[in-house]
Coordinates of C-alpha atoms and ligand atoms in Angstrom, one line a residue:
M1 CA -5.8 -113.7 -122.7
T2 CA -3.0 -115.4 -120.8
D3 CA -0.2 -115.3 -123.3
C4 CA -0.8 -111.7 -124.4
I5 CA 1.7 -109.2 -123.0
F6 CA -0.7 -106.3 -123.2
C7 CA -3.3 -108.2 -121.2
K8 CA -0.6 -108.8 -118.6
I9 CA -0.1 -105.1 -118.4
V10 CA -3.8 -104.6 -118.0
E11 CA -3.9 -107.2 -115.2
G12 CA -0.8 -105.8 -113.5
T13 CA 1.3 -108.9 -113.8
L14 CA 3.7 -107.2 -116.3
A15 CA 5.2 -103.8 -115.4
A16 CA 4.6 -100.8 -117.5
D17 CA 4.9 -97.0 -117.1
I18 CA 1.1 -96.4 -117.1
I19 CA 0.2 -92.7 -117.7
Y20 CA -3.6 -93.0 -118.0
E21 CA -6.2 -95.5 -116.9
D22 CA -10.0 -95.6 -116.8
D23 CA -12.6 -98.4 -116.8
F24 CA -12.1 -99.2 -120.5
C25 CA -8.6 -98.4 -121.6
I26 CA -5.0 -97.7 -120.4
A27 CA -2.1 -95.8 -121.8
F28 CA 1.5 -96.5 -121.1
K29 CA 4.9 -95.6 -122.5
D30 CA 6.3 -97.7 -125.3
L31 CA 9.2 -99.8 -124.1
Y32 CA 11.2 -99.0 -127.3
P33 CA 10.2 -95.4 -128.2
K34 CA 10.5 -94.4 -131.8
A35 CA 10.0 -90.7 -131.0
P36 CA 10.7 -88.4 -128.0
V37 CA 7.1 -89.1 -126.9
H38 CA 5.8 -92.6 -127.7
V39 CA 2.7 -93.9 -125.9
L40 CA 0.4 -96.8 -126.5
V41 CA -3.3 -96.6 -125.8
I42 CA -5.0 -100.0 -125.5
P43 CA -8.5 -101.3 -124.6
K44 CA -8.7 -103.4 -121.4
K45 CA -10.7 -105.9 -123.4
H46 CA -8.5 -108.2 -125.6
I47 CA -9.2 -107.4 -129.2
E48 CA -6.5 -108.4 -131.7
N49 CA -6.6 -105.4 -134.0
L50 CA -9.0 -103.3 -136.1
A51 CA -9.8 -106.2 -138.3
A52 CA -11.2 -108.1 -135.3
L53 CA -13.6 -105.4 -134.2
R54 CA -17.3 -106.2 -133.9
A55 CA -20.3 -103.9 -133.9
E56 CA -20.5 -104.2 -130.1
D57 CA -17.1 -102.5 -129.9
Q58 CA -18.3 -99.3 -131.4
P59 CA -18.8 -97.4 -128.1
L60 CA -15.4 -98.6 -126.8
M61 CA -13.7 -97.4 -130.0
G62 CA -15.4 -94.0 -129.7
H63 CA -14.4 -93.8 -126.1
M64 CA -10.8 -94.5 -126.9
L65 CA -10.6 -92.0 -129.9
L66 CA -12.0 -89.3 -127.7
K67 CA -9.3 -89.9 -125.1
L68 CA -6.3 -89.7 -127.4
T69 CA -5.9 -85.9 -127.5
G70 CA -6.0 -85.6 -123.7
I71 CA -3.5 -88.4 -123.2
A72 CA -1.2 -86.8 -125.8
E73 CA -1.5 -83.3 -124.2
S74 CA -0.7 -84.9 -120.8
Q75 CA 2.7 -85.8 -122.4
G76 CA 3.4 -82.3 -123.6
L77 CA 2.0 -82.7 -127.1
E78 CA -0.3 -79.7 -127.1
D79 CA 0.6 -78.8 -130.6
G80 CA -0.4 -82.1 -132.1
F81 CA 0.7 -85.7 -132.4
R82 CA 0.7 -88.7 -134.8
T83 CA -1.6 -91.7 -134.3
I84 CA -0.8 -95.1 -135.8
T85 CA -2.4 -98.5 -135.5
N86 CA -0.9 -101.5 -137.3
T87 CA -3.2 -104.3 -138.4
G88 CA -2.0 -107.8 -139.2
P89 CA 1.2 -109.0 -140.8
G90 CA 0.7 -106.7 -143.8
G91 CA 0.5 -103.7 -141.5
G92 CA 3.6 -104.8 -139.5
Q93 CA 1.7 -105.6 -136.3
E94 CA 3.9 -107.2 -133.7
V95 CA 1.7 -107.3 -130.6
Y96 CA -1.8 -108.7 -131.3
H97 CA -3.7 -106.7 -128.8
L98 CA -5.2 -103.6 -130.4
H99 CA -3.2 -100.4 -129.7
F100 CA -3.0 -96.9 -130.9
H101 CA 0.5 -95.5 -131.0
I102 CA 0.7 -91.8 -130.0
L103 CA 4.0 -90.3 -131.3
G104 CA 5.2 -86.8 -131.0
G105 CA 8.0 -84.4 -130.1
N106 CA 10.0 -84.6 -133.4
I107 CA 7.7 -85.8 -136.2
K108 CA 8.7 -85.5 -139.8
P109 CA 6.1 -85.3 -142.6
A110 CA 4.9 -88.8 -143.6
Ligands
LIG1 P1 3.1 -103.0 -133.2 O1 4.2 -103.2 -134.2 O2 2.1 -101.9 -133.7 O3 2.4 -104.3 -132.8 O4 3.8 -102.3 -132.0 C1 4.0 -102.9 -130.8 C2 4.7 -101.9 -129.9 O5 4.7 -102.5 -128.6 C3 6.1 -101.6 -130.3 O6 6.3 -100.2 -130.5 C4 6.9 -102.1 -129.1 O7 8.0 -101.3 -128.8 C5 5.9 -102.1 -128.0 N1 6.1 -103.0 -126.9 C6 6.4 -104.3 -126.9 N2 6.5 -104.8 -125.7 C7 6.2 -103.8 -124.8 C8 6.1 -103.7 -123.4 N3 6.3 -104.8 -122.6 N4 5.8 -102.5 -122.9 C9 5.6 -101.4 -123.6 N5 5.7 -101.5 -125.0 C10 6.0 -102.6 -125.6
LIG2 ZN1 -4.5 -109.0 -124.9

């Protein structure tokens, strides 16, 4: 999708601090971190959010969920981390390309 900033990061036309990449997803540091460690994990495929998922995306979602812990641990979060995904205006979503926030380092109870 040409006007999606996260698709541009996937394509390499917008710079990001990429810390993990495979055939299906990438992870990069959030530009405006809300915790000492703040990483975004996104599918390479443009999907708006959880509400836009289709049955065919099930393997991709399983793949991504299984990658989150290793990505978090690679950033020093061996003792745990917080995962957030915002969906739609009611969820405070700002960038409409599905992403999982990984936050850690100084997390207060929700
Ligand atoms: P959300 O509110 O869940 O849509 O969160 C979007 C996140 O993307 C925010 O935490 C932003 O700080 C982050 N963000 C926006 N633009 C960029 C960018 N170019 N590179 C990295 N993170 C970004
Ligand atoms: Zn996109």
